[in-house]
PDB file of C-alpha atoms in Angstrom:
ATOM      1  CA  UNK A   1    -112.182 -28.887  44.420  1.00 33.00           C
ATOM      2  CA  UNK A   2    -110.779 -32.001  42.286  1.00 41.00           C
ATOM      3  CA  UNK A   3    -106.644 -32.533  42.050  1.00 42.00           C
ATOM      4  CA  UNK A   4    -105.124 -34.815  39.612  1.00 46.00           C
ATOM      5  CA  UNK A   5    -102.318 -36.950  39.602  1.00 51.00           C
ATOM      6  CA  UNK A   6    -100.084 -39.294  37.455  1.00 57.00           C
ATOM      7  CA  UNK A   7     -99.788 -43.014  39.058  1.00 64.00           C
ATOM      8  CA  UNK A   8     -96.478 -44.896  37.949  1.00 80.00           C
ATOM      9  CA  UNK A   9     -96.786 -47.960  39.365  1.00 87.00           C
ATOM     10  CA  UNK A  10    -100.696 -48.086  38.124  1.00 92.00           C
ATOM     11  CA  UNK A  11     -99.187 -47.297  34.744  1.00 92.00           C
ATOM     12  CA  UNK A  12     -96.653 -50.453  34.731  1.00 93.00           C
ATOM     13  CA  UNK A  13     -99.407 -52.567  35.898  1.00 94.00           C
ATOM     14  CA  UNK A  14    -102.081 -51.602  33.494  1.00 96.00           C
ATOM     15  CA  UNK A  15     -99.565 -51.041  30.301  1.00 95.00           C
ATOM     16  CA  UNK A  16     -99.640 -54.413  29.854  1.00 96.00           C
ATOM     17  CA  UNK A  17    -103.232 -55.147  30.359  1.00 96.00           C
ATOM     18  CA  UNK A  18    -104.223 -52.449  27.500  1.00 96.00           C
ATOM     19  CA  UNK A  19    -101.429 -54.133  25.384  1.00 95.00           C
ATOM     20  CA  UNK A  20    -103.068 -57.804  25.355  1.00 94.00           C
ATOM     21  CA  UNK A  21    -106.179 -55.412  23.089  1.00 91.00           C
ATOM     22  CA  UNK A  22    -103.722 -54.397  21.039  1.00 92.00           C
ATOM     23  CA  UNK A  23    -103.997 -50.641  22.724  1.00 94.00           C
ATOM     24  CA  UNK A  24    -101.437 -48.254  24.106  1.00 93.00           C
ATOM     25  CA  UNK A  25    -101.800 -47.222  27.671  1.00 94.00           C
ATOM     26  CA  UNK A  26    -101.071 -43.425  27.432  1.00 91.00           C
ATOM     27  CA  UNK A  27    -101.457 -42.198  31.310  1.00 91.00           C
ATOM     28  CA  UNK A  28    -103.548 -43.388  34.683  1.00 93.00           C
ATOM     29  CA  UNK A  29    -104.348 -40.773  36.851  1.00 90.00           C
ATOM     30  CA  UNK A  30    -106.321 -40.303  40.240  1.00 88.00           C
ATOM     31  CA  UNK A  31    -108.492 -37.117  40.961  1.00 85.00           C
ATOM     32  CA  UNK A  32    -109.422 -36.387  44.172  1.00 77.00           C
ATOM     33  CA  UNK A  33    -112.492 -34.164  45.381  1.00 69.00           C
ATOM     34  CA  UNK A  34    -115.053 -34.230  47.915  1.00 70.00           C
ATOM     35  CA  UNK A  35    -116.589 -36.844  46.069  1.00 79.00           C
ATOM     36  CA  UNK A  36    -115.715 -40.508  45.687  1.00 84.00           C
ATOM     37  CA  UNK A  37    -112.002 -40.718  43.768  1.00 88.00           C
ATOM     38  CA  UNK A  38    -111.688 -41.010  39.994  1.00 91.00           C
ATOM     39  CA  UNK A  39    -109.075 -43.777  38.502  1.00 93.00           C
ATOM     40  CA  UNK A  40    -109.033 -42.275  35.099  1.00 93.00           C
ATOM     41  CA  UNK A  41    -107.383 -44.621  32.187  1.00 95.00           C
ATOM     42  CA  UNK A  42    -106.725 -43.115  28.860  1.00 94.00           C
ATOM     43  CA  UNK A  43    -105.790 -45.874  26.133  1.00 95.00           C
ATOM     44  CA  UNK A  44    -105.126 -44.889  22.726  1.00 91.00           C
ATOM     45  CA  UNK A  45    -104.693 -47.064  19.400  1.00 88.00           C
ATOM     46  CA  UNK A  46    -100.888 -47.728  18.565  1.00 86.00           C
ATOM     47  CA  UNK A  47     -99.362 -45.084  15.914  1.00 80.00           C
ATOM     48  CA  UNK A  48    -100.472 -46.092  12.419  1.00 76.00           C
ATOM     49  CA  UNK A  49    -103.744 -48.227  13.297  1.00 78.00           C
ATOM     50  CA  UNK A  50    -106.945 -47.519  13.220  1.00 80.00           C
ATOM     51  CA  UNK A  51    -108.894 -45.511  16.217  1.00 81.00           C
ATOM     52  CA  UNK A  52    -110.148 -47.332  18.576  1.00 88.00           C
ATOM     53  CA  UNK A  53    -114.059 -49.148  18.421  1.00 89.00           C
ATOM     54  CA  UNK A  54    -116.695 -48.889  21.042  1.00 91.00           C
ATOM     55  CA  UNK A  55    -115.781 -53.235  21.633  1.00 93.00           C
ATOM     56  CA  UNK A  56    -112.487 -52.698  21.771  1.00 93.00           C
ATOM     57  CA  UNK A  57    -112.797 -49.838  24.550  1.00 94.00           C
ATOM     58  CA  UNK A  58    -115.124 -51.472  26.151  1.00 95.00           C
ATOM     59  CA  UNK A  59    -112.969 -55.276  26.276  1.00 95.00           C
ATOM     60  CA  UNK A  60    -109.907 -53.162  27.387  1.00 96.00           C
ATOM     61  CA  UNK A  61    -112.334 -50.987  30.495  1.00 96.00           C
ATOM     62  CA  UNK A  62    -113.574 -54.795  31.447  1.00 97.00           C
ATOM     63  CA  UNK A  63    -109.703 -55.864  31.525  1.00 97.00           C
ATOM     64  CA  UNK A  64    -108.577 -53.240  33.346  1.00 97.00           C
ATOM     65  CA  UNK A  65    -111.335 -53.772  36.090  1.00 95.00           C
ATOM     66  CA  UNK A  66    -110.042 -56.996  36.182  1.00 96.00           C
ATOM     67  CA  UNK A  67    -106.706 -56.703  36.625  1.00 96.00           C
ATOM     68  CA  UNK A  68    -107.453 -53.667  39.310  1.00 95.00           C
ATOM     69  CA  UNK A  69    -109.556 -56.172  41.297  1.00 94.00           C
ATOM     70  CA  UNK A  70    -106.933 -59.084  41.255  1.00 93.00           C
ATOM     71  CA  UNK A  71    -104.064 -56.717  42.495  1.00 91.00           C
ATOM     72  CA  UNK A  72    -106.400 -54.427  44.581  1.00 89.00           C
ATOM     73  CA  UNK A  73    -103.804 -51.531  44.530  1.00 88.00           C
ATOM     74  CA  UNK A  74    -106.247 -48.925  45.909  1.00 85.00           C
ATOM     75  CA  UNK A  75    -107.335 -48.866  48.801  1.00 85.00           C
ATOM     76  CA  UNK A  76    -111.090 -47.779  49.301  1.00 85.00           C
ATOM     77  CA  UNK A  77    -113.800 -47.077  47.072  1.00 88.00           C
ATOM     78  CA  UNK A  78    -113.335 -45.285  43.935  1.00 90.00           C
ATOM     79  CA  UNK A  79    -114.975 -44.716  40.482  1.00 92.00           C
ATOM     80  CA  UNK A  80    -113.309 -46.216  37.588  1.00 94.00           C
ATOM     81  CA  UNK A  81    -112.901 -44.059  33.900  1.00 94.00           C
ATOM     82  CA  UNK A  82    -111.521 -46.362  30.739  1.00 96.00           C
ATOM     83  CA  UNK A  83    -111.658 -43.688  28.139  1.00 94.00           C
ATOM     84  CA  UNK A  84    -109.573 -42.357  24.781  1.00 92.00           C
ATOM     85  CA  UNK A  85    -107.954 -39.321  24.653  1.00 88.00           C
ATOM     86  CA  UNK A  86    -110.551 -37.441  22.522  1.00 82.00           C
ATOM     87  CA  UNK A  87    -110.852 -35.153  19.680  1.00 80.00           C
ATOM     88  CA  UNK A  88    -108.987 -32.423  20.945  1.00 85.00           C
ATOM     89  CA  UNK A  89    -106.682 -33.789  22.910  1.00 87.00           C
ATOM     90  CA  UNK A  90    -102.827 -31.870  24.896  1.00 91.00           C
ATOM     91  CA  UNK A  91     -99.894 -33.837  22.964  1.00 93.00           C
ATOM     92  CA  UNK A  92     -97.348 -33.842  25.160  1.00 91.00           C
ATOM     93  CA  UNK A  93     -95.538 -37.164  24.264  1.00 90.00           C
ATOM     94  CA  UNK A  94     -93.867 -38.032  20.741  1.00 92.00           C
ATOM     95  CA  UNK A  95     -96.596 -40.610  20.104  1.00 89.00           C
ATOM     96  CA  UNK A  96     -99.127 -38.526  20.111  1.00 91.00           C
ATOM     97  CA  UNK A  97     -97.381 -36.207  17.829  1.00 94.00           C
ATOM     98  CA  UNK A  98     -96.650 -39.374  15.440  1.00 92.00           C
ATOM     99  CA  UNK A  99    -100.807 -39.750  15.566  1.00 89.00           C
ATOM    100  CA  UNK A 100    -101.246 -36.221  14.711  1.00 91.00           C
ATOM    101  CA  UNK A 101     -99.234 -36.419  11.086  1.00 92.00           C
ATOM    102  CA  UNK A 102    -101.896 -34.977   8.519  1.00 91.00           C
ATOM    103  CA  UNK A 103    -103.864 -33.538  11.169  1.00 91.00           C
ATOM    104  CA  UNK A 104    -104.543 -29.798  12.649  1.00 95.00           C
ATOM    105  CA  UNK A 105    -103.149 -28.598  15.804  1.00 96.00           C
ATOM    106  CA  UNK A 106    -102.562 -25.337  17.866  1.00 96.00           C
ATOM    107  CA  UNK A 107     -99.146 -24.874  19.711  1.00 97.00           C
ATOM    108  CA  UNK A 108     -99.200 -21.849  22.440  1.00 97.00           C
ATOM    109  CA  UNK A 109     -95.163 -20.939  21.947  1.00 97.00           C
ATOM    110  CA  UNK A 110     -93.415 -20.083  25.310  1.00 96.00           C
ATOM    111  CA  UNK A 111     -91.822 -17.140  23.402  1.00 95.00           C
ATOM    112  CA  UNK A 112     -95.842 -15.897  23.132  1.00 95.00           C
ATOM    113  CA  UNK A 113     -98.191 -16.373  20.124  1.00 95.00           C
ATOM    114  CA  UNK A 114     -99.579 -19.160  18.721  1.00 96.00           C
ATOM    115  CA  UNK A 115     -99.334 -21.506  15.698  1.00 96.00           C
ATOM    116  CA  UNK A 116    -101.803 -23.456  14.271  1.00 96.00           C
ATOM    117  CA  UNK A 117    -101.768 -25.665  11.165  1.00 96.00           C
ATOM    118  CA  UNK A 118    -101.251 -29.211   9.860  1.00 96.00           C
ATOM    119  CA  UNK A 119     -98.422 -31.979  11.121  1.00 96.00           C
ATOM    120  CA  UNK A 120     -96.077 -32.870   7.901  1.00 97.00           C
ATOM    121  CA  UNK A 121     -93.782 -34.827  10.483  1.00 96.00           C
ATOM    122  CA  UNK A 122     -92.909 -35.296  13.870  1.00 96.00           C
ATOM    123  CA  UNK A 123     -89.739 -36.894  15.579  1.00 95.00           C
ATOM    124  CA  UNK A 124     -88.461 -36.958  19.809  1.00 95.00           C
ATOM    125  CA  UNK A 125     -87.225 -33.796  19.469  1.00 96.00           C
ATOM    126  CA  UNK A 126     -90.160 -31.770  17.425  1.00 97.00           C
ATOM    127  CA  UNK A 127     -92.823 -31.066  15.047  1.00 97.00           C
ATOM    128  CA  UNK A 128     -92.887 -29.491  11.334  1.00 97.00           C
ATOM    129  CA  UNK A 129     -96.185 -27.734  11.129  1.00 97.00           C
ATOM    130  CA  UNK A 130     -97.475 -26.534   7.464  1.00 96.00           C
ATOM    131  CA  UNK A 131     -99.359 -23.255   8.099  1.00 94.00           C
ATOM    132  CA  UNK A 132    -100.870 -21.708   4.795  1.00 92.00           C
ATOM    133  CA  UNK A 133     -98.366 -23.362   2.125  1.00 93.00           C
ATOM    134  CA  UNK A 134     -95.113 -22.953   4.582  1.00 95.00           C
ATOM    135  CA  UNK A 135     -93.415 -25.689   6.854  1.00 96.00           C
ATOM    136  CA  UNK A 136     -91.707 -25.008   9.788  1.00 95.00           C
ATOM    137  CA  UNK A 137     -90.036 -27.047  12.596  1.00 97.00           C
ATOM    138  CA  UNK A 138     -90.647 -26.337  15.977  1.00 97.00           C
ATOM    139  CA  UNK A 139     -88.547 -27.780  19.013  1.00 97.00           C
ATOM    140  CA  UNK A 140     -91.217 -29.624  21.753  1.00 97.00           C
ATOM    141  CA  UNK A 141     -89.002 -27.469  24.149  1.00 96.00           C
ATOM    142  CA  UNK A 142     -90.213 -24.405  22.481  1.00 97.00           C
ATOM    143  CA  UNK A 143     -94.069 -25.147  23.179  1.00 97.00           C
ATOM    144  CA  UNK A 144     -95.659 -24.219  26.016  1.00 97.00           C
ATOM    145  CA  UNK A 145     -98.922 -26.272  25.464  1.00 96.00           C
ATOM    146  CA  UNK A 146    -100.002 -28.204  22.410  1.00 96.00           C
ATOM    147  CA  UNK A 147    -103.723 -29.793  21.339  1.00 95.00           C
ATOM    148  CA  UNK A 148    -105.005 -31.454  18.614  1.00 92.00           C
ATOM    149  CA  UNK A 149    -107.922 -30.061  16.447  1.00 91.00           C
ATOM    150  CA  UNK A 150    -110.788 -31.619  15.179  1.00 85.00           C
ATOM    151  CA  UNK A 151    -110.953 -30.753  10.875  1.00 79.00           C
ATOM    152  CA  UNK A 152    -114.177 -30.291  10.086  1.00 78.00           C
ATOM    153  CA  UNK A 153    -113.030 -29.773   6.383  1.00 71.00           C
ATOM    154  CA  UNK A 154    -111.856 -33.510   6.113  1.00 59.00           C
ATOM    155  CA  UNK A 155    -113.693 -34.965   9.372  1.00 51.00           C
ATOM    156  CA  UNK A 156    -110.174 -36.340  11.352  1.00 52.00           C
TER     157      UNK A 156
END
């Protein structure tokens, strides 16, 4: 059975590697299993620019490897992941909130039920979601878990 976990001082050594391609580091975790370990390295495109292209992830994933080799933090083998977020990605930061304006999501409330509709705005403290023609704001404290959704109607 795999366990994750986040890897601060990974995260402060990498943030600046994904920042000389013009990327945001948004989290470096380890998994462990049976199997060889996973170093998994999500970048993402800063908020406002365009997502990121197949040479650009794959500059970054040779960067990283780089800069992994040169400080050799890790002791032992392990299998190395440079990847993006994906369609339908958890938001659990305010950036990824600010990428998510004019786009679908479903929120899972802590008080039960669920929401889902578009992002009209976003700020550190919450989201306003339009759901059929109405806004509403909803405090990040008040979600219990968050994704993205892909819109087939307008393909982001």
């Amino acid at each position: 059975m795999a366990s994750s976990t986040s890897d601060g001082p990974l995260e402060e050594l990498l943030a600046p590697v994904a920042a000389q391609s013009g990327l945001e580091l948004d989290s470096v975790s380890r998994s462990r299993s049976d199997a060889m370990p996973l170093l998994r390295v999500i970048v993402d495109a800063p908020v406002g620019a365009e997502d990121i292209d197949s040479d650009t992830l794959a500059s970054v994933s040779r960067a990283v490897s780089k800069a992994l080799d040169e400080a050799d933090p890790i002791d032992g083998e392990y299998l190395l992941e440079v990847s993006t977020p994906g369609a339908e990605r958890e938001l659990t930061k305010v950036g990824h909130w600010l990428r998510q304006i004019g786009r679908l999501v479903r929120i899972k409330l802590r008080a039960g039920g669920y929401v889902c509709g578009r992002v009209v705005d976003a700020d550190g403290t919450s989201a306003t979601i339009e759901v059929d023609g109405t806004t509403t704001t909803i405090d990040y404290q008040d979600m219990r878990k968050a994704r993205s959704r892909v819109d087939f109607a307008t393909g982001k």
